[in-house]
Coordinates of C-alpha atoms in Angstrom, one line a residue:
X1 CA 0.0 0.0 0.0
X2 CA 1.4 3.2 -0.8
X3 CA 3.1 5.5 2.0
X4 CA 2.9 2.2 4.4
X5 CA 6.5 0.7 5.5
X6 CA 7.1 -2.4 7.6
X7 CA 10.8 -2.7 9.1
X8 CA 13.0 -6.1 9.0
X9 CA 12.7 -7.7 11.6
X10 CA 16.8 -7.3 13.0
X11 CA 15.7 -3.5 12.3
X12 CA 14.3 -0.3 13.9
X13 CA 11.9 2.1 11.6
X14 CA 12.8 5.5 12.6
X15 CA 10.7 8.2 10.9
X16 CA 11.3 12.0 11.4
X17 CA 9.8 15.2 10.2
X18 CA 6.4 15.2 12.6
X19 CA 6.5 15.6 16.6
X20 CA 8.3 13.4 18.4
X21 CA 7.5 9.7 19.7
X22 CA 7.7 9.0 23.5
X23 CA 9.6 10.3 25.9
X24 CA 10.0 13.8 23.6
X25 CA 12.4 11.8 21.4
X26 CA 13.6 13.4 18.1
X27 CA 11.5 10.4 15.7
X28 CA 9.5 8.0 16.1
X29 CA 10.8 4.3 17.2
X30 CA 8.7 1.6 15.3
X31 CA 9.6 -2.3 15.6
X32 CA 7.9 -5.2 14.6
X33 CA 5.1 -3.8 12.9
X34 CA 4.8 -0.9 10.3
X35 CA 4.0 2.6 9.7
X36 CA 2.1 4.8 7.7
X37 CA 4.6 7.6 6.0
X38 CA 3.2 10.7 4.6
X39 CA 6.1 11.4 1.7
X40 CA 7.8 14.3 1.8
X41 CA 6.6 15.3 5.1
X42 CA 8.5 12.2 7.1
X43 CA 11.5 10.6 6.2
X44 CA 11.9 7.1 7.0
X45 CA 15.5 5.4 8.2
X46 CA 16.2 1.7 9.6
X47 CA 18.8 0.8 12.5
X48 CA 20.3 -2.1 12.7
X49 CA 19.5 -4.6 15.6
X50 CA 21.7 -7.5 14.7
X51 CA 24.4 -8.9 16.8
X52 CA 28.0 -7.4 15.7
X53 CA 31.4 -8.8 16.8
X54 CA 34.5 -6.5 18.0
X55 CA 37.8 -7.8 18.9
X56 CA 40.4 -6.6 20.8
X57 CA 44.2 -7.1 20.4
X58 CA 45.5 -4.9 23.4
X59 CA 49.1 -5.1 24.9
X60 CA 48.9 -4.7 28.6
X61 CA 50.8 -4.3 31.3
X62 CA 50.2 -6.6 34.9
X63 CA 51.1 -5.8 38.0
X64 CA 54.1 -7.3 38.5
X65 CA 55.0 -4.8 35.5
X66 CA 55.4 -8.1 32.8
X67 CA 53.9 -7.3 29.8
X68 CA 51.5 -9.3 28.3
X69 CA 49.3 -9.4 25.0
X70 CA 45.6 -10.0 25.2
X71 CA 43.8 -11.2 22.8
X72 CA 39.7 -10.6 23.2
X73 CA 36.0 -11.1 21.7
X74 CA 32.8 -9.3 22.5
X75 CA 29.9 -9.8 20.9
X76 CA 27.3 -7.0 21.4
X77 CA 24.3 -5.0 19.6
X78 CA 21.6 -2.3 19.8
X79 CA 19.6 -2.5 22.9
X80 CA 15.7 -3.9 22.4
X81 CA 14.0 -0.5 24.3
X82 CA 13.5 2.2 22.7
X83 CA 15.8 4.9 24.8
X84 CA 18.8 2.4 23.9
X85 CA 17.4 2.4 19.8
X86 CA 17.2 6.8 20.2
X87 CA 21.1 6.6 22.1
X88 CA 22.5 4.1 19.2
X89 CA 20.5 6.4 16.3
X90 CA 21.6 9.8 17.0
X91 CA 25.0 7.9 17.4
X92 CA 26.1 5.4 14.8
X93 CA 22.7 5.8 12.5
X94 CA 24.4 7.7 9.9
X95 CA 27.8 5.1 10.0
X96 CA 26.3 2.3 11.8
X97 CA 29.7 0.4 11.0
X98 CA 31.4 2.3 13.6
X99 CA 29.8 0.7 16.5
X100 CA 32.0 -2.6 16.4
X101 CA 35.2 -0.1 16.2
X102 CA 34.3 1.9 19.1
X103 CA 33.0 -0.6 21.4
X104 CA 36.4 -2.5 20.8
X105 CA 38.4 0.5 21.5
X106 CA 36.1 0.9 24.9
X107 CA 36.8 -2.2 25.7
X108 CA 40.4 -2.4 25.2
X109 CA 40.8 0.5 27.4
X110 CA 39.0 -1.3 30.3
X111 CA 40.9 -4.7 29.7
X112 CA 44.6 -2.4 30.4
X113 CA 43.1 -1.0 33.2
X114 CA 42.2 -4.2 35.0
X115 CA 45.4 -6.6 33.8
X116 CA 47.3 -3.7 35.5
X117 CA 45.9 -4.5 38.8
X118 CA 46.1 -8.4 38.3
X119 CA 49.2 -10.4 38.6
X120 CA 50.1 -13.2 35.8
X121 CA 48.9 -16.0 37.6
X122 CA 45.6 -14.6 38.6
X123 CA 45.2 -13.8 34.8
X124 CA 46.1 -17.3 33.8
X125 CA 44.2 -19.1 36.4
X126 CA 41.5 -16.6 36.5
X127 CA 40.0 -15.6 32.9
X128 CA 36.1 -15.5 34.2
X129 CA 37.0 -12.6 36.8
X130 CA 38.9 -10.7 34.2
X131 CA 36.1 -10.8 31.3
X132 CA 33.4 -9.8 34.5
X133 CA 35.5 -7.2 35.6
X134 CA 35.8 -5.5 31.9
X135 CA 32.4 -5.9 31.6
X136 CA 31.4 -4.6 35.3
X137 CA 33.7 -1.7 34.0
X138 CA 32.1 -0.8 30.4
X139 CA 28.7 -1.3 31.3
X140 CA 27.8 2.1 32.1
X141 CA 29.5 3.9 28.5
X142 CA 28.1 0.8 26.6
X143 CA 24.9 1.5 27.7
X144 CA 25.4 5.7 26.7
X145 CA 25.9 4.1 23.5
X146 CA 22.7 2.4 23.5
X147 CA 24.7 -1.1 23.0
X148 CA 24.5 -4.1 25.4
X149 CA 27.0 -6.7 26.0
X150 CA 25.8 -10.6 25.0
X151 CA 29.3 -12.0 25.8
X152 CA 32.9 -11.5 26.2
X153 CA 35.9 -14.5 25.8
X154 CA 39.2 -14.0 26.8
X155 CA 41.0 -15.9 23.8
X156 CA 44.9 -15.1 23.9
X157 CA 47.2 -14.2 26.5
X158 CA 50.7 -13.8 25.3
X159 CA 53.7 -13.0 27.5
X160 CA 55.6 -12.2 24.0
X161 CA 58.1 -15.1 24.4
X162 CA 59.5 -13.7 27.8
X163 CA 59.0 -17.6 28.6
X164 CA 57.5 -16.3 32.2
X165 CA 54.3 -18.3 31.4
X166 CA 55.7 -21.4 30.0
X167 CA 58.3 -21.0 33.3
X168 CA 55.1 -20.7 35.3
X169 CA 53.4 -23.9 33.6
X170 CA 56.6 -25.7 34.0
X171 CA 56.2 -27.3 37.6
X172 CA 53.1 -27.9 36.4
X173 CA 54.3 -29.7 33.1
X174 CA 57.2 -31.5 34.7
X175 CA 54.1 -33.0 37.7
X176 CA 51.9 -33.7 34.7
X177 CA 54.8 -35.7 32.9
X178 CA 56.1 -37.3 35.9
X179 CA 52.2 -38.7 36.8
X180 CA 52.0 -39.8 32.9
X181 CA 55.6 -41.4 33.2
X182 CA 54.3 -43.4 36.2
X183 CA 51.0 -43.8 34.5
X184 CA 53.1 -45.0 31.5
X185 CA 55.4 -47.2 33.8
X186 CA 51.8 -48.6 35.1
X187 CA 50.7 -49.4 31.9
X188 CA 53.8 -51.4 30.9
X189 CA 54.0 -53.1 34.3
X190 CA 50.2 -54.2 33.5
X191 CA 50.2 -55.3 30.1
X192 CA 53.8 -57.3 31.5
X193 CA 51.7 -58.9 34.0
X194 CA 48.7 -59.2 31.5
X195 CA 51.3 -61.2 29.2
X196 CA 52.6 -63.3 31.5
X197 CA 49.1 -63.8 32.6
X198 CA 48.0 -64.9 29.2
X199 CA 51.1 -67.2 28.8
X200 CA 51.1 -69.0 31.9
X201 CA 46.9 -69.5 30.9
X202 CA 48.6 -70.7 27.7
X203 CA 50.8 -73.1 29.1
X204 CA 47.8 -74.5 32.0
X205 CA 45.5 -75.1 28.6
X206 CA 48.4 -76.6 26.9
X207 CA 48.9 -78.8 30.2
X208 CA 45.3 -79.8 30.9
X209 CA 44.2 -80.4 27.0
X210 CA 47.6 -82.4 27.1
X211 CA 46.3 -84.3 30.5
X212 CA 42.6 -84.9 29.1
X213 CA 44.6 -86.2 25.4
X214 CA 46.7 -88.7 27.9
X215 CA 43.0 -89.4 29.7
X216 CA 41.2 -90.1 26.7
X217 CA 44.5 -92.0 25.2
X218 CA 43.9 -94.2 28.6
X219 CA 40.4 -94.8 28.7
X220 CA 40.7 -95.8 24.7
X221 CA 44.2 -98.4 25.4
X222 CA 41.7 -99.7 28.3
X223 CA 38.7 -99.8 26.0
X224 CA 40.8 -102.0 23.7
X225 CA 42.4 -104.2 26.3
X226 CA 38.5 -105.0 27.5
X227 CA 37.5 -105.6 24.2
X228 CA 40.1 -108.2 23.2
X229 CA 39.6 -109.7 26.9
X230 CA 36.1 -110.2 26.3
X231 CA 35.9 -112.8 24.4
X232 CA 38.0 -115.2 26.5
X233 CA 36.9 -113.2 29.8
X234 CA 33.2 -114.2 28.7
X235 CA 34.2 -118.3 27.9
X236 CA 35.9 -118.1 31.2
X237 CA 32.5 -116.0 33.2
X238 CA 30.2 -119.3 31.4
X239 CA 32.4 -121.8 32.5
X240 CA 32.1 -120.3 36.1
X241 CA 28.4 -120.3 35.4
X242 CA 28.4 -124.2 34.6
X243 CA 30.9 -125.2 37.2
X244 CA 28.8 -122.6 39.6
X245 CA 25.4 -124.6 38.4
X246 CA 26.8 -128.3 38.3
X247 CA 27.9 -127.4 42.3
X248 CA 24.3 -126.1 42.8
X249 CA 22.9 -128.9 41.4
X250 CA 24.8 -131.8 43.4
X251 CA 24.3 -129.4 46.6
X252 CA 20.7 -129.7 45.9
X253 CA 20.9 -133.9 45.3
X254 CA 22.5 -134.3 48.6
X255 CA 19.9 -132.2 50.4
X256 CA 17.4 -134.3 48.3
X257 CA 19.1 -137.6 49.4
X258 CA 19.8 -136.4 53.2
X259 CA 15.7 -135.8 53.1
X260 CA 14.8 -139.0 51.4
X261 CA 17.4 -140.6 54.1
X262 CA 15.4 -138.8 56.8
X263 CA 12.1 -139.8 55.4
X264 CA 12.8 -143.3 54.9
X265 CA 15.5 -144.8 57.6
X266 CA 15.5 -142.2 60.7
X267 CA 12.1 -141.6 60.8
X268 CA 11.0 -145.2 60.4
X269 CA 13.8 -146.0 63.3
X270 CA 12.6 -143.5 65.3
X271 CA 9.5 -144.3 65.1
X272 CA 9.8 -148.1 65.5
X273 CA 12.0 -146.9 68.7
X274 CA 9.7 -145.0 70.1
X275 CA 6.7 -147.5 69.7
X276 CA 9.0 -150.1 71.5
X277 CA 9.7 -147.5 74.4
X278 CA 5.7 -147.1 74.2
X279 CA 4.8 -150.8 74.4
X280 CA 7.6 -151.4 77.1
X281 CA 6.6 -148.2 78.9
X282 CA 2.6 -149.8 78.5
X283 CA 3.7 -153.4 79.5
X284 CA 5.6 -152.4 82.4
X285 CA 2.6 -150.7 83.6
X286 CA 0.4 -153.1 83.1
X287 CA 2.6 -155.7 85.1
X288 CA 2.5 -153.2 88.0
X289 CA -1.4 -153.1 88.3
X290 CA -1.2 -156.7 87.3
X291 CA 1.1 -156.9 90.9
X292 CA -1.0 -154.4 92.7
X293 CA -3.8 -156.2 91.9
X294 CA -2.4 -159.8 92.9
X295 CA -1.6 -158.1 96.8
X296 CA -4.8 -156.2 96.9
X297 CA -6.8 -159.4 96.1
X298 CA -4.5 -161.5 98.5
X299 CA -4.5 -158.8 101.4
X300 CA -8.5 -159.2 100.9
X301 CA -8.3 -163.0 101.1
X302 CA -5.7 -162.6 104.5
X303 CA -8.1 -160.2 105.9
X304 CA -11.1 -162.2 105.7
X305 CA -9.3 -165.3 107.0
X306 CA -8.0 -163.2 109.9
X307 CA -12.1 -162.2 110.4
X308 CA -12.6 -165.4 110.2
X309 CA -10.0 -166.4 112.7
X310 CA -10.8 -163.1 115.2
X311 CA -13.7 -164.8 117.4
X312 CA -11.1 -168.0 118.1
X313 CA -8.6 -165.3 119.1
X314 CA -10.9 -163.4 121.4
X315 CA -12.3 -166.6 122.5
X316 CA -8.3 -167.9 123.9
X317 CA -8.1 -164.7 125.2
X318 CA -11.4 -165.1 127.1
X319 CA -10.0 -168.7 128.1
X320 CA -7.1 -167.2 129.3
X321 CA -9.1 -165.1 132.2
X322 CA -11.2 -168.3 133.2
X323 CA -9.4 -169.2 136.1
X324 CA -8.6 -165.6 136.9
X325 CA -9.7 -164.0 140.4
X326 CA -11.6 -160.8 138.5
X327 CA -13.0 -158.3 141.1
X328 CA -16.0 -156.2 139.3
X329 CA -16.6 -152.8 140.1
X330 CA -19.0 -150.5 139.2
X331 CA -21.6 -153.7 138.7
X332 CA -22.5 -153.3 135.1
X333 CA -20.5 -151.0 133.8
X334 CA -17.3 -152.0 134.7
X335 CA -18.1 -155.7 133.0
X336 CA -19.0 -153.7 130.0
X337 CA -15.8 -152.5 130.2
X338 CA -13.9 -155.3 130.6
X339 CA -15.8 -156.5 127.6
X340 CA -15.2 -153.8 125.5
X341 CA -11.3 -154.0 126.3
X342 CA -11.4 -157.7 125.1
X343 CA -13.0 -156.7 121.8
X344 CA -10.3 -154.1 121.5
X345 CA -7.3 -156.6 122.7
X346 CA -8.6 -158.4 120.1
X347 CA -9.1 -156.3 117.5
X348 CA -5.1 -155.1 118.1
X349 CA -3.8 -158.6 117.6
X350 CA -5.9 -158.4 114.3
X351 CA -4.1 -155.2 113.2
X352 CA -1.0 -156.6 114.4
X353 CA -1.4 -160.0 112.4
X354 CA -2.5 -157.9 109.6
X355 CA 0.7 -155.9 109.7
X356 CA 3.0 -158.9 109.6
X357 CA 1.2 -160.5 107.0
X358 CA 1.3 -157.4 105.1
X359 CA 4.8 -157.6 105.6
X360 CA 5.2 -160.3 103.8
X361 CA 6.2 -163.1 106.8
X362 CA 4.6 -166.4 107.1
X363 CA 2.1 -167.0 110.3
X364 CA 3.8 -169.8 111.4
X365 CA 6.9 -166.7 111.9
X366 CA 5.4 -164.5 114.5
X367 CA 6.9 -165.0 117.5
X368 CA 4.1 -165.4 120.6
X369 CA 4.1 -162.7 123.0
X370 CA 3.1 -162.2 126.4
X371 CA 1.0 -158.7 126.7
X372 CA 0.2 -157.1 130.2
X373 CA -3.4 -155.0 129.0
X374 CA -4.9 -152.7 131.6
X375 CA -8.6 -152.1 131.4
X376 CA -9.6 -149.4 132.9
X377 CA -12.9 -148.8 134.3
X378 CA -14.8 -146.1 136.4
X379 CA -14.1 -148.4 139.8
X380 CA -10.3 -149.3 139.3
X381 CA -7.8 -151.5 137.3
X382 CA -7.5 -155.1 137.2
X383 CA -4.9 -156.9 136.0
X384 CA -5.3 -159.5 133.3
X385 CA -2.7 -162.1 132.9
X386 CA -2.1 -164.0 129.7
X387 CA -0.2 -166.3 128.3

């Protein structure tokens, strides 16, 4: 559209020739969007925004008073806001080239000033406080300028071959190359050892595959040995088994024949035996009761002669007190009693007769005897002679 104008966008659209934009500046600040511009009353110009690079090449002076070249990058550009787009514009608009030129010749003022108050070492060892220090320093002209600071690196530092900085690095370098010799002298010693590791693993695999090569060299010679053995080996195992089965065999007819010898002599003789120790056992029982029997039945016929004979022998006895002078007391009684002893004189001789016979004596043996009996009765004693 005609009179309308749009800036890049790494640009700032200044237009002059009406009142002044904010902050009573001189033009008016667009960015990032455009304009209408009534031509020939406003008069449009564009201001860089892009990052620029300056670098800075400064000898310097420490405080030990060694000089020293310092080599240096910044990278800055226009600030964003509009104050720092008005400062840069009625600055560097008309030779916007200039900016990288002066902001290194700013800055290179600023390094000289702080290296002078630093000694070697703190430079070498400390390169971040130096580039925050320049920039602490330069911040406040940079930002008349209407430039800001994205970065500044240290590159270079150069002593100008007074050697004072390879001097300094040498107890460094001489610590760093003893640690790498003994690193070195590590590494050897453990790749030695690995080595001789490996070959004495060598040598055990060479021992044990030659141990198992004997082994299996054995076990086959064996294998062999047993196969050509096993043919005779097995003749000699089935003659064992036929000698072993003919022994079995006439083991087992001589336990046959010791039973049939059993079965058909002891037993018989035994038997025979003990049915003749039976039959004697029977018939010397049988003669016993036969015996027993014999003196029962003649003890029975003795007994009943001697019955027979007992009212003769009470009847002598009675003779014998015929002629006897007998005084009677008691009337009665005391004949009853004289009676009664009779009867039991007599039964006595009976028992006595009995017991001789039983003795086995003949009668016509016992001697005679001459007894003195005393009957006693409730009136006295008499005495009974008797012959």
């Amino acid at each position: 559209m005609f009179g309308y104008r749009v800036p890049q966008a790494d640009q700032a659209m200044l237009i002059s020739g009406g009142r002044g934009g904010a902050a009573a500046a001189p033009f008016k600040v667009v960015t990032g969007h455009g304009a209408f511009v009534i031509p020939v009353f406003r008069k449009v110009q564009f201001l860089t925004l892009s990052l620029f690079e300056a670098e800075v090449e400064e000898p310097c002076v420490t405080k030990q008073g060694i000089a020293l070249t310092v080599r240096a990058v910044i990278a800055a550009k226009v600030g964003n806001d509009t104050e720092s787009i008005v400062n840069a514009a009625q600055r560097f608009l008309s030779d916007q080239h200039q900016m990288p030129t002066l902001t290194g010749r700013i800055f290179a003022g600023h390094l000289r000033s702080i290296i002078g108050s630093m000694t070697v070492e703190e430079i070498i060892t400390e390169r971040q406080k130096l580039a925050t220090e320049v920039l602490d320093g330069s911040k406040g002209e940079m930002a008349k300028m209407g430039l800001i600071v994205d970065a500044l690196q240290i590159q270079n530092i150069d002593d100008g071959g007074l050697g004072y900085i390879k001097a300094m690095a040498a107890p460094h370098n001489a610590r760093i190359q003893q640690q790498a010799q003994i690193a070195q002298a590590s590494a050897d010693q453990a790749a030695a050892e690995a080595q001789q590791e490996s070959l004495r693993q060598q040598a055990k695999y060479q021992r044990d595959t030659a141990i198992t090569q004997a082994g299996f060299a054995a076990e086959t010679q064996a294998a062999q040995a047993k196969a050509a053995q096993a043919g005779p080996l097995s003749e000699a195992q089935a003659q064992q088994e036929v000698i072993n089965a003919k022994t079995e065999l006439a083991q087992r007819q001589a336990s046959l024949r010791e039973e049939q010898l059993v079965a058909e002599v002891i037993k018989p003789a035994q038997a025979d035996a003990e049915k003749l120790r039976i039959m004697a056992k029977a018939e010397a029982e049988r003669t016993r009761i036969q015996a027993e029997a014999a003196a029962s039945s003649n003890r029975v016929a003795l007994d009943q002669a001697l019955i027979d004979q007992l009212p003769q022998i009470v009847e002598k006895a009675a003779q014998g007190l015929a002629g006897a002078k007998v005084t009677m007391l008691n009337g009665s009684d005391g004949l009853s009693d004289m009676i009664s002893g009779l009867a039991a004189q007599g039964v006595a001789i009976f028992d006595a007769l009995r017991g001789e016979v039983g003795s086995d004596k003949p009668l016509q043996d016992l001697p005679a005897t001459r007894e003195r009996k005393e009957i006693s009765g409730k009136g006295g004693v008499n005495d009974i002679p008797t012959d």
